[in-house]
C-alpha cells in the first residue's frame, strides 16, 4: 500500500509497505479516504514539534471507510461500509487524568501521527471505539472534524460568556476553529495575525470586522478597537514563543489567557503584572469525545461551513514535492487535503 513516511526533518518519502492484516479484538480495519494536513505535521516536518520522534507516518485528521471489524463486546454504532472520523488520541483509561474524564491529557497519551504512526497510508487499524460515524458530512469535511474539536475544546476550557470579547491570536486552522466556536457561543471575536490573507479570510467568511495586524503595534490597535480596554478572554493558537510571551499583555484585568498551541521551550511572564490582573492561565490540549459530538452536530446543522477552508487537494505523489512550500504562511493556505 502507499505510505508517506517522514524519515527525518525535511525528508518525506512515498513508500510501498505491506497492508495491515485483519483487525484483532476491539479493532477495526479502515480505508483512509482523506487526510487533513495540520500545523502539527508542518512543525514535525520542520523539526520543531513537541512529543515527536522519527521516522513517523504522519496524519491524524482522518476520514475513513470501515472495511472490517474485529470481535468486540463494546457497544459501538459502527458497521462495515460506514464513513467515520477518527479520534486520534489513544488514552490508557487508568491514569489520574483518565479517571477524572480528562482523557485528552492522559498521562500516557499516544496520538496517531505523533507518538505512533498515523493515517498517511491507504489502510490502518484503529481501536473501534475511536471511530465516530457522522452521517451526511462530506469526506473533506469529515477529515477536519478533529481540527474543529481542538478549537471547540479550547473554547470550552475558557468558557467565555455570550457578549464577552475574545481575542484569537493566530488565524491558522486551529485559530479559525477557536473563532468558529467562540462565535457560536455568542462571543465578540477580534482576530490578530501577521497575514493579510488570513485576516481577510476572517472578514469574508466569519464576518469578523475587528482584525489586528500583528506587524504594526498590535497592543495599540487592540486598545483602539476596544476603546481603551482589553479583551477578557485571549486565545493564542500560534505555537510561537514570541507571540505566546506577548499574549500576557493583551489580557484585561480579571481575564483569561488560553494557550492552544505549544512550542519546545519555556514560557515566562512578569509576575507582578500577572498577579495584579488576577489573570487565569490555561492550557488546552487535544479534545474529548464530547467535543467531537459538538463539532459534528454543528456541521450537521449547517452552523459551520468548511468548504472555504479547503485550499487544495493533493495526491500522495504530489505531497512529497509540495509539502516544503506549505511552511511559508505567505502562501495564504488554510487547509490542504490529501486524497488516497
Short mmCIF file of C-alpha atoms in Angstrom, two decimals:
data_model
loop_
_atom_site.label_atom_id
_atom_site.label_comp_id
_atom_site.label_asym_id
_atom_site.label_seq_id
_atom_site.Cartn_x
_atom_site.Cartn_y
_atom_site.Cartn_z
CA UNK A 1 0.00 0.00 0.00
CA UNK A 2 1.07 3.63 -0.47
CA UNK A 3 2.56 5.05 2.70
CA UNK A 4 4.03 8.51 3.27
CA UNK A 5 6.89 8.44 5.78
CA UNK A 6 8.59 11.43 7.40
CA UNK A 7 12.08 9.94 7.68
CA UNK A 8 13.64 12.96 9.41
CA UNK A 9 13.05 16.72 9.44
CA UNK A 10 12.65 17.89 5.86
CA UNK A 11 12.58 14.40 4.30
CA UNK A 12 9.26 12.87 3.19
CA UNK A 13 9.22 9.58 1.27
CA UNK A 14 6.44 7.79 -0.59
CA UNK A 15 6.91 4.07 0.04
CA UNK A 16 5.17 0.80 -0.73
CA UNK A 17 4.52 -1.04 2.54
CA UNK A 18 2.64 -4.19 3.46
CA UNK A 19 -1.04 -3.64 4.24
CA UNK A 20 -2.20 -4.45 7.77
CA UNK A 21 -3.77 -7.81 8.47
CA UNK A 22 -7.21 -8.44 9.86
CA UNK A 23 -8.29 -6.43 12.91
CA UNK A 24 -7.94 -8.00 16.32
CA UNK A 25 -10.34 -7.76 19.27
CA UNK A 26 -11.84 -4.28 19.66
CA UNK A 27 -10.13 -3.11 16.46
CA UNK A 28 -11.28 -2.03 13.03
CA UNK A 29 -9.53 -2.06 9.68
CA UNK A 30 -10.30 1.14 7.79
CA UNK A 31 -9.50 2.55 4.38
CA UNK A 32 -8.13 6.07 4.62
CA UNK A 33 -10.09 8.34 2.28
CA UNK A 34 -8.93 11.83 3.25
CA UNK A 35 -6.20 13.30 5.48
CA UNK A 36 -6.15 16.93 6.58
CA UNK A 37 -2.68 18.48 6.77
CA UNK A 38 -2.27 20.00 10.22
CA UNK A 39 0.12 22.51 11.73
CA UNK A 40 1.45 19.59 13.78
CA UNK A 41 2.52 17.91 10.54
CA UNK A 42 4.21 21.09 9.32
CA UNK A 43 6.04 21.57 12.62
CA UNK A 44 7.19 17.93 12.56
CA UNK A 45 8.48 18.37 9.01
CA UNK A 46 10.40 21.46 10.16
CA UNK A 47 11.75 19.60 13.21
CA UNK A 48 10.00 21.79 15.77
CA UNK A 49 7.22 19.54 17.06
CA UNK A 50 6.94 18.55 20.72
CA UNK A 51 6.40 14.90 21.70
CA UNK A 52 7.75 13.67 18.35
CA UNK A 53 10.27 11.13 17.08
CA UNK A 54 11.40 9.99 13.60
CA UNK A 55 10.72 8.19 11.35
CA UNK A 56 6.97 8.65 11.54
CA UNK A 57 3.88 8.20 9.40
CA UNK A 58 2.04 11.49 9.85
CA UNK A 59 -1.70 12.04 9.72
CA UNK A 60 -4.26 12.43 12.49
CA UNK A 61 -7.06 14.36 10.76
CA UNK A 62 -8.76 11.40 9.10
CA UNK A 63 -11.88 10.48 7.17
CA UNK A 64 -12.05 6.72 6.77
CA UNK A 65 -14.26 3.91 5.48
CA UNK A 66 -14.74 0.86 7.68
CA UNK A 67 -13.54 -2.33 5.92
CA UNK A 68 -13.65 -4.92 8.72
CA UNK A 69 -14.37 -5.04 12.45
CA UNK A 70 -12.74 -7.50 14.84
CA UNK A 71 -14.58 -9.28 17.64
CA UNK A 72 -15.79 -6.84 20.27
CA UNK A 73 -18.18 -6.67 23.19
CA UNK A 74 -18.14 -2.88 23.15
CA UNK A 75 -21.35 -1.07 22.36
CA UNK A 76 -20.38 0.71 19.14
CA UNK A 77 -22.68 2.03 16.42
CA UNK A 78 -20.28 1.17 13.60
CA UNK A 79 -20.76 -1.26 10.71
CA UNK A 80 -18.72 -2.21 7.66
CA UNK A 81 -19.10 0.44 4.96
CA UNK A 82 -19.61 3.36 7.35
CA UNK A 83 -17.62 6.53 6.82
CA UNK A 84 -16.20 7.91 10.04
CA UNK A 85 -13.81 10.40 11.51
CA UNK A 86 -11.18 9.16 13.94
CA UNK A 87 -10.46 10.25 17.48
CA UNK A 88 -6.65 10.00 17.21
CA UNK A 89 -5.98 10.27 20.94
CA UNK A 90 -5.20 6.86 22.44
CA UNK A 91 -5.59 7.11 26.21
CA UNK A 92 -4.84 4.50 28.85
CA UNK A 93 -8.14 4.72 30.75
CA UNK A 94 -6.46 4.22 34.14
CA UNK A 95 -4.31 7.26 34.99
CA UNK A 96 -5.42 10.14 37.18
CA UNK A 97 -6.48 12.24 34.19
CA UNK A 98 -8.49 9.43 32.58
CA UNK A 99 -10.20 8.58 35.88
CA UNK A 100 -11.39 12.20 36.05
CA UNK A 101 -12.72 12.14 32.48
CA UNK A 102 -9.83 14.19 31.08
CA UNK A 103 -8.83 11.60 28.53
CA UNK A 104 -7.46 14.35 26.27
CA UNK A 105 -4.45 14.80 28.58
CA UNK A 106 -3.86 11.19 29.57
CA UNK A 107 -0.53 10.65 31.34
CA UNK A 108 0.36 8.00 28.75
CA UNK A 109 -1.19 9.80 25.77
CA UNK A 110 -0.41 8.36 22.35
CA UNK A 111 -1.59 10.43 19.37
CA UNK A 112 -1.77 8.88 15.93
CA UNK A 113 0.70 10.59 13.62
CA UNK A 114 2.69 12.00 16.55
CA UNK A 115 3.61 9.35 19.12
CA UNK A 116 2.78 6.42 16.84
CA UNK A 117 2.25 6.04 13.11
CA UNK A 118 -0.80 7.79 11.73
CA UNK A 119 -3.03 7.75 8.69
CA UNK A 120 -0.95 8.88 5.72
CA UNK A 121 -1.36 5.41 4.23
CA UNK A 122 -4.09 3.57 2.40
CA UNK A 123 -5.22 1.34 5.28
CA UNK A 124 -4.80 1.47 9.04
CA UNK A 125 -6.06 -0.47 12.04
CA UNK A 126 -7.57 1.64 14.82
CA UNK A 127 -9.44 0.90 18.05
CA UNK A 128 -13.09 0.52 17.14
CA UNK A 129 -14.16 2.90 19.91
CA UNK A 130 -12.10 5.67 18.27
CA UNK A 131 -14.36 5.72 15.20
CA UNK A 132 -17.14 8.29 15.14
CA UNK A 133 -19.83 7.91 12.49
CA UNK A 134 -21.10 11.18 11.09
CA UNK A 135 -23.84 10.92 8.51
CA UNK A 136 -24.41 13.48 5.75
CA UNK A 137 -20.96 15.07 6.13
CA UNK A 138 -18.70 15.13 3.02
CA UNK A 139 -15.41 13.27 3.30
CA UNK A 140 -13.40 16.51 3.01
CA UNK A 141 -15.29 17.99 5.95
CA UNK A 142 -15.24 14.75 7.93
CA UNK A 143 -11.44 14.78 7.85
CA UNK A 144 -11.45 18.20 9.52
CA UNK A 145 -13.66 17.30 12.48
CA UNK A 146 -10.62 16.69 14.70
CA UNK A 147 -9.29 20.14 13.83
CA UNK A 148 -12.62 21.70 14.79
CA UNK A 149 -12.63 19.78 18.06
CA UNK A 150 -9.34 21.32 19.17
CA UNK A 151 -10.92 24.77 18.83
CA UNK A 152 -14.13 23.62 20.48
CA UNK A 153 -12.19 22.24 23.44
CA UNK A 154 -10.25 25.47 23.89
CA UNK A 155 -13.48 27.49 24.00
CA UNK A 156 -14.99 25.03 26.44
CA UNK A 157 -11.88 25.34 28.64
CA UNK A 158 -12.03 29.13 28.78
CA UNK A 159 -15.84 29.32 28.97
CA UNK A 160 -16.23 32.87 27.63
CA UNK A 161 -19.74 34.20 28.19
CA UNK A 162 -22.05 35.44 25.46
CA UNK A 163 -21.34 39.12 24.85
CA UNK A 164 -17.78 38.84 26.15
CA UNK A 165 -14.91 39.95 23.90
CA UNK A 166 -12.26 37.41 22.96
CA UNK A 167 -9.00 37.92 21.11
CA UNK A 168 -7.83 34.99 18.95
CA UNK A 169 -4.14 35.21 18.07
CA UNK A 170 -3.23 33.20 15.00
CA UNK A 171 -5.72 32.68 12.18
CA UNK A 172 -4.41 29.33 11.04
CA UNK A 173 -6.81 26.38 11.04
CA UNK A 174 -6.79 25.89 14.81
CA UNK A 175 -7.22 29.60 15.47
CA UNK A 176 -10.08 29.65 12.97
CA UNK A 177 -11.68 26.73 14.80
CA UNK A 178 -11.43 28.72 18.05
CA UNK A 179 -13.03 31.69 16.28
CA UNK A 180 -15.81 29.49 14.97
CA UNK A 181 -16.82 28.08 18.34
CA UNK A 182 -16.40 31.39 20.15
CA UNK A 183 -18.77 32.96 17.63
CA UNK A 184 -21.22 30.08 18.04
CA UNK A 185 -21.12 30.79 21.78
CA UNK A 186 -22.18 34.40 21.23
CA UNK A 187 -18.73 35.87 21.89
CA UNK A 188 -17.49 39.02 20.17
CA UNK A 189 -14.29 37.99 18.39
CA UNK A 190 -11.22 40.03 17.49
CA UNK A 191 -8.52 38.31 15.40
CA UNK A 192 -4.79 39.08 15.38
CA UNK A 193 -2.46 37.69 12.71
CA UNK A 194 0.56 38.72 10.65
CA UNK A 195 -1.02 37.54 7.38
CA UNK A 196 -3.30 39.91 5.48
CA UNK A 197 -4.73 36.94 3.59
CA UNK A 198 -5.78 35.17 6.76
CA UNK A 199 -7.27 38.32 8.24
CA UNK A 200 -9.25 38.82 5.04
CA UNK A 201 -10.48 35.23 5.33
CA UNK A 202 -11.87 36.06 8.79
CA UNK A 203 -13.61 39.16 7.45
CA UNK A 204 -15.12 37.36 4.49
CA UNK A 205 -16.18 34.06 5.98
CA UNK A 206 -16.74 34.84 9.66
CA UNK A 207 -17.89 38.46 9.28
CA UNK A 208 -15.24 39.42 11.84
CA UNK A 209 -14.74 43.15 11.43
CA UNK A 210 -12.20 43.75 14.20
CA UNK A 211 -8.89 42.41 12.91
CA UNK A 212 -5.43 43.33 14.17
CA UNK A 213 -2.26 43.45 12.07
CA UNK A 214 0.34 41.70 14.18
CA UNK A 215 3.14 43.51 12.36
CA UNK A 216 2.13 47.00 13.47
CA UNK A 217 1.91 47.70 17.22
CA UNK A 218 -0.93 45.25 17.93
CA UNK A 219 -1.49 46.38 21.53
CA UNK A 220 -2.27 49.95 20.44
CA UNK A 221 -4.57 48.67 17.69
CA UNK A 222 -6.36 46.41 20.16
CA UNK A 223 -6.93 49.20 22.67
CA UNK A 224 -8.22 51.44 19.89
CA UNK A 225 -10.69 48.79 18.70
CA UNK A 226 -11.91 48.18 22.27
CA UNK A 227 -11.99 51.87 23.22
CA UNK A 228 -9.12 51.73 25.68
CA UNK A 229 -9.92 48.34 27.19
CA UNK A 230 -8.56 44.83 26.62
CA UNK A 231 -10.29 41.51 25.90
CA UNK A 232 -11.37 39.38 28.83
CA UNK A 233 -10.51 36.15 27.01
CA UNK A 234 -7.38 35.66 24.91
CA UNK A 235 -6.55 32.53 22.92
CA UNK A 236 -3.09 32.03 21.43
CA UNK A 237 -3.11 29.43 18.68
CA UNK A 238 0.24 30.28 17.11
CA UNK A 239 2.73 27.95 18.77
CA UNK A 240 5.14 30.88 18.51
CA UNK A 241 7.22 31.68 21.62
CA UNK A 242 7.29 35.39 20.75
CA UNK A 243 3.52 35.54 20.34
CA UNK A 244 2.83 33.50 23.45
CA UNK A 245 5.01 35.72 25.61
CA UNK A 246 3.40 38.86 24.20
CA UNK A 247 -0.10 37.47 24.77
CA UNK A 248 0.08 38.15 28.52
CA UNK A 249 -0.01 41.88 27.74
CA UNK A 250 -3.30 41.62 25.85
CA UNK A 251 -5.43 40.27 28.72
CA UNK A 252 -7.82 42.50 30.67
CA UNK A 253 -7.78 42.59 34.45
CA UNK A 254 -9.73 39.56 35.64
CA UNK A 255 -9.37 37.91 32.24
CA UNK A 256 -8.00 34.61 30.98
CA UNK A 257 -5.27 33.51 28.59
CA UNK A 258 -5.56 30.10 26.93
CA UNK A 259 -2.62 28.55 25.12
CA UNK A 260 -3.94 26.31 22.36
CA UNK A 261 -0.57 25.99 20.64
CA UNK A 262 2.74 24.97 22.20
CA UNK A 263 6.44 25.06 21.42
CA UNK A 264 9.55 23.24 22.72
CA UNK A 265 10.66 25.75 25.31
CA UNK A 266 9.75 27.75 28.42
CA UNK A 267 7.00 30.35 28.79
CA UNK A 268 7.84 33.18 31.19
CA UNK A 269 5.87 36.20 32.35
CA UNK A 270 6.24 39.21 34.63
CA UNK A 271 4.68 38.04 37.89
CA UNK A 272 3.59 41.45 39.33
CA UNK A 273 1.67 42.23 36.14
CA UNK A 274 0.21 38.72 36.03
CA UNK A 275 -0.78 38.94 39.69
CA UNK A 276 -2.33 42.40 39.65
CA UNK A 277 -4.56 41.39 36.76
CA UNK A 278 -5.59 38.21 38.64
CA UNK A 279 -5.16 36.51 35.32
CA UNK A 280 -6.23 32.93 34.67
CA UNK A 281 -3.74 30.94 32.60
CA UNK A 282 -4.98 27.81 30.83
CA UNK A 283 -3.56 25.17 28.54
CA UNK A 284 -5.85 23.39 26.10
CA UNK A 285 -4.72 20.00 24.80
CA UNK A 286 -6.43 17.85 22.17
CA UNK A 287 -10.17 17.26 22.63
CA UNK A 288 -12.73 14.92 24.18
CA UNK A 289 -15.49 12.78 22.70
CA UNK A 290 -17.93 15.49 23.80
CA UNK A 291 -16.05 17.99 21.62
CA UNK A 292 -16.41 15.60 18.67
CA UNK A 293 -20.14 15.38 19.30
CA UNK A 294 -20.46 19.20 19.45
CA UNK A 295 -18.45 19.68 16.26
CA UNK A 296 -20.38 17.04 14.32
CA UNK A 297 -23.68 18.48 15.49
CA UNK A 298 -22.70 21.96 14.30
CA UNK A 299 -21.68 20.57 10.90
CA UNK A 300 -24.87 18.57 10.51
CA UNK A 301 -26.98 21.60 11.44
CA UNK A 302 -25.19 23.78 8.89
CA UNK A 303 -23.77 26.06 11.58
CA UNK A 304 -20.26 25.54 10.19
CA UNK A 305 -19.28 25.57 6.52
CA UNK A 306 -15.83 24.10 5.95
CA UNK A 307 -15.80 24.41 2.16
CA UNK A 308 -13.94 27.78 2.13
CA UNK A 309 -11.30 26.38 4.48
CA UNK A 310 -10.05 23.78 1.96
CA UNK A 311 -7.44 25.49 -0.18
CA UNK A 312 -6.38 22.49 -2.25
CA UNK A 313 -6.42 18.71 -2.58
CA UNK A 314 -3.32 16.69 -3.42
CA UNK A 315 -2.38 13.10 -4.21
CA UNK A 316 0.26 11.04 -2.35
CA UNK A 317 2.65 11.67 -5.24
CA UNK A 318 2.11 15.44 -5.19
CA UNK A 319 2.53 15.86 -1.45
CA UNK A 320 6.19 14.78 -1.48
CA UNK A 321 7.37 17.75 -3.55
CA UNK A 322 4.74 20.27 -2.48
CA UNK A 323 4.96 19.82 1.29
CA UNK A 324 8.00 22.08 1.89
CA UNK A 325 6.26 25.02 0.20
CA UNK A 326 3.44 24.95 2.76
CA UNK A 327 5.74 26.10 5.57
CA UNK A 328 5.57 29.68 4.28
CA UNK A 329 2.50 31.46 5.77
CA UNK A 330 2.65 33.94 2.90
CA UNK A 331 1.01 31.30 0.70
CA UNK A 332 -2.26 32.03 2.48
CA UNK A 333 -3.22 28.35 2.51
CA UNK A 334 -5.80 27.42 5.11
CA UNK A 335 -6.19 23.65 4.68
CA UNK A 336 -4.62 21.16 2.32
CA UNK A 337 -6.40 17.83 1.89
CA UNK A 338 -4.59 14.59 0.99
CA UNK A 339 -6.74 12.21 -1.04
CA UNK A 340 -5.95 8.49 -1.32
#
